Coordinates of C-alpha atoms and ligand atoms in Angstrom, one line a residue:
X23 CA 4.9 24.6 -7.2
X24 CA 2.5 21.7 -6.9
X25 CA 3.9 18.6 -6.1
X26 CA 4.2 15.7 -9.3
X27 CA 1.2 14.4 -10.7
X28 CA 1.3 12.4 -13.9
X29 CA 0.0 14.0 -17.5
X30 CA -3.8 12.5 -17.9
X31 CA -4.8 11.3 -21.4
X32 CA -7.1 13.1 -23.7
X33 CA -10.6 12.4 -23.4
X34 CA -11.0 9.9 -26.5
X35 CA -8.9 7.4 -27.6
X36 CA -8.9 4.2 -29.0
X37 CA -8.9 1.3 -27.3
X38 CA -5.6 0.0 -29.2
X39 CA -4.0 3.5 -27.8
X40 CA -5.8 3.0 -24.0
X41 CA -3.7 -0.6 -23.8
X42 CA -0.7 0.7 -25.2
X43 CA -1.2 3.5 -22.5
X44 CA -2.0 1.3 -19.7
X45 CA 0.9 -0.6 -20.4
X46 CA 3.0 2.2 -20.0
X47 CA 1.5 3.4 -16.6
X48 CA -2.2 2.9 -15.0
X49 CA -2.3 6.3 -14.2
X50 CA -1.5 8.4 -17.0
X51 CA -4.1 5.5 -19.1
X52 CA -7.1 7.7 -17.3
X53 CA -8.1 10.9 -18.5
X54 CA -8.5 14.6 -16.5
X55 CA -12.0 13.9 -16.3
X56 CA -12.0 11.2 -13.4
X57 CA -10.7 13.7 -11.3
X58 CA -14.6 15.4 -11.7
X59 CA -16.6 12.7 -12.0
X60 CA -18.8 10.9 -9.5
X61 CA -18.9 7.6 -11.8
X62 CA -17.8 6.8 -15.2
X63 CA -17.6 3.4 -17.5
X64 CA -15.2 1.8 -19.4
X65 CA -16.5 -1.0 -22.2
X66 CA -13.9 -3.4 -23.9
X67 CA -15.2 -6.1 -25.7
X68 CA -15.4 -8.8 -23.1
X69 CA -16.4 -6.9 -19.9
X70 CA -17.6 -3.9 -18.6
X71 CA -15.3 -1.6 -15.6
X72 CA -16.9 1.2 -13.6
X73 CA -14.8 3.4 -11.9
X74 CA -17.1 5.0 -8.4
X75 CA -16.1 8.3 -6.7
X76 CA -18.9 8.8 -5.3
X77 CA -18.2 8.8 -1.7
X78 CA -21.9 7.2 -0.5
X79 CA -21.5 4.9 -3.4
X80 CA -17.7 3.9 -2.3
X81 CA -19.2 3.2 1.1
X82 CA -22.2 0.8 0.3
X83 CA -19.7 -1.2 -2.0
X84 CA -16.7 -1.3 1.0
X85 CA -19.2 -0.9 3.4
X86 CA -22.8 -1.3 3.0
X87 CA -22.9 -4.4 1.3
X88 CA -19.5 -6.1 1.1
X89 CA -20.6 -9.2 0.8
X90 CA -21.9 -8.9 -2.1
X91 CA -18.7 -7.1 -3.8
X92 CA -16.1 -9.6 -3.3
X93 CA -12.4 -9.2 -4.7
X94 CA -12.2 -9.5 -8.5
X95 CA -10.5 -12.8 -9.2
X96 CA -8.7 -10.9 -12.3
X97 CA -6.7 -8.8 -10.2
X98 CA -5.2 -11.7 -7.8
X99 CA -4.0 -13.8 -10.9
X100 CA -0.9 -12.5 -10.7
X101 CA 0.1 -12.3 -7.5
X102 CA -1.7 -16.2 -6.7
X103 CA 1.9 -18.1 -6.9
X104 CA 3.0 -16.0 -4.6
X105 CA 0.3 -15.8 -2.3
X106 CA -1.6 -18.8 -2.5
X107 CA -4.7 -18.6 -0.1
X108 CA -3.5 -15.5 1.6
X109 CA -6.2 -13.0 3.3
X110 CA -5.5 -10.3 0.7
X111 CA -7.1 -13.0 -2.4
X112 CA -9.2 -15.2 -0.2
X113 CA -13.3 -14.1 -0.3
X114 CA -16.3 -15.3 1.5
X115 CA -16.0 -17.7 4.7
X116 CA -12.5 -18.4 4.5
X117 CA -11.7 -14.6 4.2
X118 CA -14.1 -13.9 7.5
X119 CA -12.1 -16.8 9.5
X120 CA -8.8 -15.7 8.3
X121 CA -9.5 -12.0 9.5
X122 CA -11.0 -13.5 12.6
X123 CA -7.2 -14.9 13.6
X124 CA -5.2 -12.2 12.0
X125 CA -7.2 -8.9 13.5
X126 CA -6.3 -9.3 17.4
X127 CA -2.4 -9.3 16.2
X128 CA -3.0 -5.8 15.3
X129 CA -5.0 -4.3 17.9
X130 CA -3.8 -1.5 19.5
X131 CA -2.2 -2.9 22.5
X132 CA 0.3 -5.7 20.1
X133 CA 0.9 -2.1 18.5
X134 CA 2.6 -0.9 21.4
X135 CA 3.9 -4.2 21.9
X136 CA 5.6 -4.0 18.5
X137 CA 7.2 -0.8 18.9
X138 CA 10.7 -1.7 20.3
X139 CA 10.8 -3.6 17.5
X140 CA 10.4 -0.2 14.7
X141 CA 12.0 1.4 16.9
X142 CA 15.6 -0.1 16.4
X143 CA 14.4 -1.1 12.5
X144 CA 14.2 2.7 12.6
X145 CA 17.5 3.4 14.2
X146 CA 19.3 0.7 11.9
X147 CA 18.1 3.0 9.0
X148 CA 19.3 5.7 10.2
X149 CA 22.9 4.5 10.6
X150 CA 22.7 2.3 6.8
X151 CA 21.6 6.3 5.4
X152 CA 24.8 7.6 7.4
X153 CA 27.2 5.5 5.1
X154 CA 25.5 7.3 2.2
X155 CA 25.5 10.9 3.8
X156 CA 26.7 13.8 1.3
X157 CA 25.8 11.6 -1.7
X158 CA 22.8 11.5 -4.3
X159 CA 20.8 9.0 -3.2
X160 CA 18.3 6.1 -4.2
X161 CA 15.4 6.8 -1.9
X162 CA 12.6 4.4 -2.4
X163 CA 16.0 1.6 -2.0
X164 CA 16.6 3.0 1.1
X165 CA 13.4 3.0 2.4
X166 CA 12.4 -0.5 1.1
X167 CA 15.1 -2.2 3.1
X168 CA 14.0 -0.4 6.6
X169 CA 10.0 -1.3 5.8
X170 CA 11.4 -4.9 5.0
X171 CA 13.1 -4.5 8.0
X172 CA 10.6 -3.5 10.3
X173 CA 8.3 -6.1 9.0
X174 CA 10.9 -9.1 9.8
X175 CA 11.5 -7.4 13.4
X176 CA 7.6 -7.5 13.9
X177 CA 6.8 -10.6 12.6
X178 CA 9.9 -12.8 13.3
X179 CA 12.4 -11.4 15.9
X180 CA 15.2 -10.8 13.5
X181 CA 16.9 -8.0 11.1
X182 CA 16.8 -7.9 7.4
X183 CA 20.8 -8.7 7.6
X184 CA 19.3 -12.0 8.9
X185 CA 20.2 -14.7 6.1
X186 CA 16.9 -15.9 5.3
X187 CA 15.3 -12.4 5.5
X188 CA 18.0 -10.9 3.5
X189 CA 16.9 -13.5 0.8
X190 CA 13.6 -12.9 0.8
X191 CA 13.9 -9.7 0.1
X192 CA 16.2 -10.1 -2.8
X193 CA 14.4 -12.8 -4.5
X194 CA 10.8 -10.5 -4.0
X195 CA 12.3 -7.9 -6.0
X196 CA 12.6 -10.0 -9.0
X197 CA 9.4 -11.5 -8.6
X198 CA 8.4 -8.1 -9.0
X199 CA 10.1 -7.3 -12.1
X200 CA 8.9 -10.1 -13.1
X201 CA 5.2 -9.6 -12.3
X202 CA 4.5 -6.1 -12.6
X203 CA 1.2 -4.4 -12.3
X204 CA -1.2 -5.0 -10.1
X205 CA -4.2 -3.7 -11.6
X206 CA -3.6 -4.2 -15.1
X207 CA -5.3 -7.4 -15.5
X208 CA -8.7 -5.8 -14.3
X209 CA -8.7 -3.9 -17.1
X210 CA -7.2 -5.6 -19.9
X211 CA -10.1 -7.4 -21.9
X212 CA -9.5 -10.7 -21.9
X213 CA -12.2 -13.2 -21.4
X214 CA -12.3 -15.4 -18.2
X215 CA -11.7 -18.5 -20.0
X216 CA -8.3 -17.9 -21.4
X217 CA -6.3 -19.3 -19.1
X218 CA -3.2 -17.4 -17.2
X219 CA 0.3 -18.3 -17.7
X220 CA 3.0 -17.2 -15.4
X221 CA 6.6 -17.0 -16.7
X222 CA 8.6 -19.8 -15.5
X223 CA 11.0 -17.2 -13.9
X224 CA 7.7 -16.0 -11.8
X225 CA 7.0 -19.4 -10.5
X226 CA 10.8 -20.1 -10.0
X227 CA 11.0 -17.1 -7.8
X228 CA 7.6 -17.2 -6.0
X229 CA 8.5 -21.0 -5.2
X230 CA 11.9 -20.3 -3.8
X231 CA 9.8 -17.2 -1.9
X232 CA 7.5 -19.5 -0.2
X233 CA 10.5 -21.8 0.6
X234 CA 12.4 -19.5 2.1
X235 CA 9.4 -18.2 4.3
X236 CA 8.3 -22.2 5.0
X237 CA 11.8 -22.5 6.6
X238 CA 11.0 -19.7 8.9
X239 CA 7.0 -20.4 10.2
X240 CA 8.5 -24.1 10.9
X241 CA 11.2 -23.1 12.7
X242 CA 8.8 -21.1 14.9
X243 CA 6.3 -23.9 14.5
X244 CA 9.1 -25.6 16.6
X245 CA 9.9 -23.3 19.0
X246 CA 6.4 -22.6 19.9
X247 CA 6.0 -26.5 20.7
X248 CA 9.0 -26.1 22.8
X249 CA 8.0 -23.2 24.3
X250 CA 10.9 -20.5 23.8
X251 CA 9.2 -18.7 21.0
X252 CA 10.0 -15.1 20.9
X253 CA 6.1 -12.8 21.7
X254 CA 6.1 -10.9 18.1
X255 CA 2.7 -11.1 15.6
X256 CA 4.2 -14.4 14.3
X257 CA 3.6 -16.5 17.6
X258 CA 1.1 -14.1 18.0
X259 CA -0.9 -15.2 14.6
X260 CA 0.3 -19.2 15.0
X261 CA -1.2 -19.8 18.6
X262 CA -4.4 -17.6 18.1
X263 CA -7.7 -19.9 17.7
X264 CA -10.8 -18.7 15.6
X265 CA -13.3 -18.0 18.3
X266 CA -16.0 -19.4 15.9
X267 CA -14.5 -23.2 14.9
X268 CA -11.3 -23.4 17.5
X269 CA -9.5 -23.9 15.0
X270 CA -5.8 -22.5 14.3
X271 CA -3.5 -21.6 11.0
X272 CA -1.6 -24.7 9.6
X273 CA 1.7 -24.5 8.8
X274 CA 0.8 -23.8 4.8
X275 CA -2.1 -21.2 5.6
X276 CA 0.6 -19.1 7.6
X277 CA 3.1 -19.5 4.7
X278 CA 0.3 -18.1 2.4
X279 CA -0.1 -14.9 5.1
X280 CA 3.0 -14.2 6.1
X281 CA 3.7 -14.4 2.3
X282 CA 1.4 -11.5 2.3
X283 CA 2.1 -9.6 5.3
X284 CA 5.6 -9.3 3.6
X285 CA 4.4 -8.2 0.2
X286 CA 1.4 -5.9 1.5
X287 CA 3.3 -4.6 4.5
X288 CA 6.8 -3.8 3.0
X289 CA 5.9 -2.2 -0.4
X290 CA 3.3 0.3 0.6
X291 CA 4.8 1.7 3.5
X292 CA 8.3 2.1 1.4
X293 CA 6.6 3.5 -1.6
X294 CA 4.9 6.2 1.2
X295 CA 7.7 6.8 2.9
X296 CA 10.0 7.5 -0.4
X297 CA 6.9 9.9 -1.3
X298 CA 7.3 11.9 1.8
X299 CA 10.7 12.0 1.9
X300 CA 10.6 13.8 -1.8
X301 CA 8.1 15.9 -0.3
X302 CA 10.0 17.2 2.4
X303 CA 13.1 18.2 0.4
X304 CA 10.1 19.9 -1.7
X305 CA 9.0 21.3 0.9
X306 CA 11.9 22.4 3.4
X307 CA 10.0 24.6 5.5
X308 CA 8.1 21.9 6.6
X309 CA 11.0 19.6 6.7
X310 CA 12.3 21.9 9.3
X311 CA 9.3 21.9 11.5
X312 CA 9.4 17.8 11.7
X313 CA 13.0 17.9 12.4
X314 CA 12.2 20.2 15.4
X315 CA 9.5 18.1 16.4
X316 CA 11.7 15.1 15.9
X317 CA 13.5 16.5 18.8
X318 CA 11.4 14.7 21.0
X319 CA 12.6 11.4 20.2
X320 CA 15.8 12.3 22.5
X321 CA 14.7 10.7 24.9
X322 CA 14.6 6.7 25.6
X323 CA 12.4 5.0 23.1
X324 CA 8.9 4.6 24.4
X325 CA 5.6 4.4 22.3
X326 CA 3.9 7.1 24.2
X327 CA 6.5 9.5 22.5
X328 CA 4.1 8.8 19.0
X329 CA 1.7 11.2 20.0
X330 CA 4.3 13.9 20.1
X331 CA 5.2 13.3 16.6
X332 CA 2.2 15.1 15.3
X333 CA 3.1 17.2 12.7
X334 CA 4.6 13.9 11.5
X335 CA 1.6 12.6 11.1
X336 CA -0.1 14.9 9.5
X337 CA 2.3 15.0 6.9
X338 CA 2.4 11.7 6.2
X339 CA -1.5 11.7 6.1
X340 CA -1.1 14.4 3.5
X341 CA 1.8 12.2 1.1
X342 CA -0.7 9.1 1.6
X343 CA -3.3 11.4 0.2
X344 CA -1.2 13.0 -2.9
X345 CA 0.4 9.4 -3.3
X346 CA -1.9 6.8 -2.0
X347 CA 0.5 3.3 -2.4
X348 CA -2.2 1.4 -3.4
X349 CA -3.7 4.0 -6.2
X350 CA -7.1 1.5 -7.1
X351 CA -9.0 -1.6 -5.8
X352 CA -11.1 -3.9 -7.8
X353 CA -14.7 -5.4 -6.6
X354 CA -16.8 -7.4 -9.0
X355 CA -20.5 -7.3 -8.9
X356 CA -22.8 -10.2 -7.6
X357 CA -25.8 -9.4 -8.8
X358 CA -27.2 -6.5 -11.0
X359 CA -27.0 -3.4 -9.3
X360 CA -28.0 0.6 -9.8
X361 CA -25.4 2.9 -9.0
X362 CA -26.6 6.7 -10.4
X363 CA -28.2 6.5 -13.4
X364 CA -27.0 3.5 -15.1
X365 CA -27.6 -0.2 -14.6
X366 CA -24.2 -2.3 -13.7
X367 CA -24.9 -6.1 -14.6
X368 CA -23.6 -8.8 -13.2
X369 CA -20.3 -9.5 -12.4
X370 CA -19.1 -6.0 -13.7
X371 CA -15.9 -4.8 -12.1
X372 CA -15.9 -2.2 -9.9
X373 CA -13.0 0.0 -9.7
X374 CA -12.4 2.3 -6.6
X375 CA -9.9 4.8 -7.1
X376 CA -7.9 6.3 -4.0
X377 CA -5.8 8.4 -6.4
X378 CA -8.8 10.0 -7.8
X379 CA -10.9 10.1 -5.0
X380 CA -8.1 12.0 -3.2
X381 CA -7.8 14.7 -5.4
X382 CA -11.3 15.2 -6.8
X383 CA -12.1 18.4 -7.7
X384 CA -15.3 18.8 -6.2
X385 CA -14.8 17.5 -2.5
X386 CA -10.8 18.8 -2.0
X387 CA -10.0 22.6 -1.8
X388 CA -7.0 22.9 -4.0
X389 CA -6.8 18.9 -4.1
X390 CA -3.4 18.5 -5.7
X391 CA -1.5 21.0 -3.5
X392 CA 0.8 19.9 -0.5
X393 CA -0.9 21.2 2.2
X394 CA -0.8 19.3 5.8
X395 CA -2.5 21.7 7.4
X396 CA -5.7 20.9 5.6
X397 CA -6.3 17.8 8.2
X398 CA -7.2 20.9 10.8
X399 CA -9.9 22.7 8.4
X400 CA -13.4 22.1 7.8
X401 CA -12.7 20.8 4.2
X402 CA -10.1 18.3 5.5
X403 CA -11.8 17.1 8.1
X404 CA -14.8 16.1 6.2
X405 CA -12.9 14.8 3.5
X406 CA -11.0 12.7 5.7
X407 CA -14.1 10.9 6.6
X408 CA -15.5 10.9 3.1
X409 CA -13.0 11.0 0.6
X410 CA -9.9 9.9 2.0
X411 CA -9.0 5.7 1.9
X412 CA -5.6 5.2 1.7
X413 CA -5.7 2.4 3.3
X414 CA -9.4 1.2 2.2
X415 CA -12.4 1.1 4.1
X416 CA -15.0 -1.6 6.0
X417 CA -14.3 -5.0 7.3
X418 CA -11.7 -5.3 4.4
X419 CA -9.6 -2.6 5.4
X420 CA -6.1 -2.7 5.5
X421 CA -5.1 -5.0 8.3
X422 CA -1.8 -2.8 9.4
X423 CA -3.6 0.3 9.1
X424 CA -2.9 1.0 12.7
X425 CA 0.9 -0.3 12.5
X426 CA 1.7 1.8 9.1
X427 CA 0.3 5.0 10.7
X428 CA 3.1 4.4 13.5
X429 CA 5.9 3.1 11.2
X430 CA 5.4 5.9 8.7
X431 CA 5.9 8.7 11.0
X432 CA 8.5 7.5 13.4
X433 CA 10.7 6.5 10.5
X434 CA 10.6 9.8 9.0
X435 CA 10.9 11.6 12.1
X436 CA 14.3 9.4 13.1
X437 CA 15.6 10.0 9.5
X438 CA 14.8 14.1 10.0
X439 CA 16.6 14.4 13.3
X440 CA 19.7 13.0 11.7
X441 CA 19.8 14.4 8.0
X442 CA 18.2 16.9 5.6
X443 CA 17.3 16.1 2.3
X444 CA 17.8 18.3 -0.4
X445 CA 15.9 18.3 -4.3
X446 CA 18.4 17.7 -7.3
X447 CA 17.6 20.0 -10.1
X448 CA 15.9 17.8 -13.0
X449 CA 16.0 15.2 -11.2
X450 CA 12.1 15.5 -10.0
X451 CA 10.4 12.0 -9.8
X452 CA 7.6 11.0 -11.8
X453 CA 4.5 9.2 -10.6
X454 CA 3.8 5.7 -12.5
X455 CA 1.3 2.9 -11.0
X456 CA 3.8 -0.8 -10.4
X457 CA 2.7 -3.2 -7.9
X458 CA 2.1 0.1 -5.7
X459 CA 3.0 3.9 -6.9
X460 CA 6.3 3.9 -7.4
X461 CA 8.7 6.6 -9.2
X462 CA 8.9 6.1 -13.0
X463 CA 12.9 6.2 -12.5
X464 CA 13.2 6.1 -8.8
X465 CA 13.4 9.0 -6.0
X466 CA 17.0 11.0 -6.6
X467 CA 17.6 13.0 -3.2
X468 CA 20.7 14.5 -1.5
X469 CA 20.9 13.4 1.7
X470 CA 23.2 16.3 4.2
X471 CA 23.9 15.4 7.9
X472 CA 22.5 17.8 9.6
Ligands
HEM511 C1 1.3 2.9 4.2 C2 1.2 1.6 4.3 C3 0.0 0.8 3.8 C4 -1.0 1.1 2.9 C5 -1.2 2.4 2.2 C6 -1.9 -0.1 2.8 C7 -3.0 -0.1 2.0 C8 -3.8 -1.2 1.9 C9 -5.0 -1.2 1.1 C10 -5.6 -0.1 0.3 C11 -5.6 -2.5 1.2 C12 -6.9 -3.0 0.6 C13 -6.6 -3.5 -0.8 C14 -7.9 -4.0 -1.5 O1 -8.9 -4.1 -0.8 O2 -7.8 -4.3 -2.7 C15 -4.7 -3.2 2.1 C16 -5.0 -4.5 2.5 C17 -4.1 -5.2 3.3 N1 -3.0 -4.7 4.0 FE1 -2.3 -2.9 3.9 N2 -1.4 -1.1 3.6 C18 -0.2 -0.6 4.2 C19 0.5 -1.3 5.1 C20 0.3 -2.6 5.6 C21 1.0 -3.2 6.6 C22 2.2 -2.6 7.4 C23 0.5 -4.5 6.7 C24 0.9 -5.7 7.6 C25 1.9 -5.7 8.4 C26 -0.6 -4.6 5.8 C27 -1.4 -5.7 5.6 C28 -2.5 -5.8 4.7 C29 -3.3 -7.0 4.6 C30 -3.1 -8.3 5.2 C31 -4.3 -6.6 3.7 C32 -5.5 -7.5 3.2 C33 -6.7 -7.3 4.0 C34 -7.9 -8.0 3.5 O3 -8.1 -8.1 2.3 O4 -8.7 -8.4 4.4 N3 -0.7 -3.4 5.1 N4 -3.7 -2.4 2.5

């Protein structure tokens, strides 16, 4: 059995039918053929879209020439009152010098720094899932709260149970209902001058959001001053200086990043998480050999235990590949370019697919089975380099690359040691693009202590 992918469309429809599709689900919208092709174009009356699988053609946009394929302004409309001026929307100079105080947060050594702190964000998982032992169980809820979790630990010293956390976390999820979608506004054609309105409901929730998060950067504002500020990526990010103009983030700028250090850092690594987990009841002969494995965590907590987790890792590579959380990423054009044989004009949008990248048909021996054992053979390894960018590629790459690749596996390794989970006949999850690929009605799982 191969593991869920979602029906593709046929191969001509009408444009009516592609936005009443891509309403429905960004995925499914697409037809089989993108999972072949090395380029292929999309007109709608007001723009034109190009979607490039080309692996040397994904490099010179994400790498080659950044610069001069900055972020699509269409996709960021809707996340904007949340995120304001944050990293993830910013372009150009103020991108560069944001990067510039963010990256040395995440370098490896803060990563090791950081691990006491996923450590117990793991361990509290663990014992919230033990409540729910024996029962049919949620699993993308379950593993949203721990990556919210780990996220407050790491940035802020404190648990999600902590009251302004706890908050924030409730109040995101309805900004999500809310706000659907991602991508969806890259593709829809409307013109750049109609203006966007967000519902009152999105700007009531994003403002109480920011609030909530203001509350907590001036507290440590505060205790920074004082000098009793806890060392985790918050002080870390608030007291760093931009080499280039000495300058640091004010109070608003960090609201507007740790806005999306929440958003980009809790969401992703939940919806991967939820993805392996599924996988592993799927799969329970490799579920077995990571609970072995997990073994190793029996002793005291200590970061160099990571690179016994392994097979771990490997898996999770392998769900990030079959489920990539954030499925496609939008670049606009700067100036006329030639990709292949055609001629892309002018601010064009560029669409880079990771979920059809990762399983196209001419790079990937049998691309859309589970197989996490591929990472060890010729194939996978060169596909790894050149077809494989779950977490994007370049200067833009994701910022917490290196700190998802830790939290992914030691999470599921914790949650293995302790409990088996188990597939519930009909009850198999399918595939739909949100905000990041989510389950069209969630991830049903037993959960068995083991
Ligand atoms: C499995 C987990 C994760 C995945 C798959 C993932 C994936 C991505 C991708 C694909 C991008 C690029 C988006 C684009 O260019 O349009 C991105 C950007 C970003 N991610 Fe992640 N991410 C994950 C976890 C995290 C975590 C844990 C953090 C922080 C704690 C984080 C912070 C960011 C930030 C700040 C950006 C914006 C970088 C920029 O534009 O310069 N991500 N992520």
């Amino acid at each position: 059995m191969i593991p869920p992918k979602p029906p593709a469309r046929p191969d001509k429809v009408s444009l009516w039918r592609y936005l009443k599709l891509f309403r429905q689900d960004l995925l499914s919208a697409q037809p089989a053929r993108l999972y072949r092709a090395w380029m292929a174009e999309f007109r709608t009356p007001f723009f034109r879209s190009y979607l490039v699988n080309q692996p040397d053609l994904v490099d010179t946009v994400l790498k080659g020439r950044p610069d001069d394929f900055p972020k699509s302004n269409r996709i960021s409309e809707g996340l904007r009152p949340l995120l304001g001026n944050s990293v993830f929307l910013t372009n150009g100079e103020t991108w560069k010098r944001q990067r510039r105080i963010i990256d040395p947060a995440f370098e490896g050594g803060r990563l090791r720094d950081t691990f006491p702190a996923m450590w117990a964000a793991s361990e509290a998982a663990v014992n919230r899932l033990a409540a729910q032992a024996g029962q049919e169980t949620e699993i993308e809820e379950i593993t949203s709260h721990a990556a919210a979790d780990v996220i407050f630990r790491t940035l802020f010293s404190i648990p999600i149970e902590h009251e302004v956390a706890a908050q924030v976390f409730t109040r995101f999820r309805a900004y999500q209902r809310a706000q659907p979608l991602l991508n969806l506004a890259a593709f829809v054609p409307v013109p750049r001058w109609v203006p966007r309105f967000h519902s009152r409901q999105t700007r009531r929730n994003a403002a109480v959001i920011r609030g909530l998060i203001r509350q907590l950067t001036d507290t440590r504002m505060e205790e920074i001053r004082a000098g009793t500020a806890p060392d985790d990526l918050a002080t870390k990010i608030m007291t760093t200086t931009d080499p280039q103009t000495g300058d640091r983030f004010d109070t608003s700028e960090m609201v507007d990043q740790v806005a999306i250090f929440f958003l980009a850092g809790h969401e992703t690594s939940a919806s991967a998480l939820a993805w392996t987990l599924y996988l592993m009841a799927l799969y329970p002969e490799w579920q077995e050999k990571l609970a072995e494995e997990a073994r190793a965590l029996d002793s005291p907590p200590d970061f160099s235990v990571m690179s016994k987790l392994r097979l771990s890792r490997d898996v999770f590579r392998e769900a990030l590949r079959l489920y990539p959380p954030v499925p496609m990423m939008v670049r606009e054009t700067t100036c006329p370019e030639h990709f292949r044989d055609r001629d892309v004009p002018k601010g064009a949008q560029i669409v880079l697919s990771p979920w059809h990248l990762h399983r196209h048909e001419r790079l990937w021996e049998r691309p859309d089975d589970f197989d996490p054992g591929r990472w060890h053979t010729e194939n996978g390894k060169i596909c790894q380099r050149n077809a494989y960018m779950p977490f994007s590629a370049g200067p833009r790459v994701c910022t917490g690359a290196g700190f998802a690749m830790v939290e992914g596996p030691l999470i599921l390794s914790m949650l293995l040691r302790r409990f088996r989970f188990e597939r519930i006949a009909g009850r198999d999850p399918v595939p739909v693009a949100h905000l990041t690929v989510r389950a069209a009605d969630g991830i049903w799982l037993r959960v068995l202590e083991r």
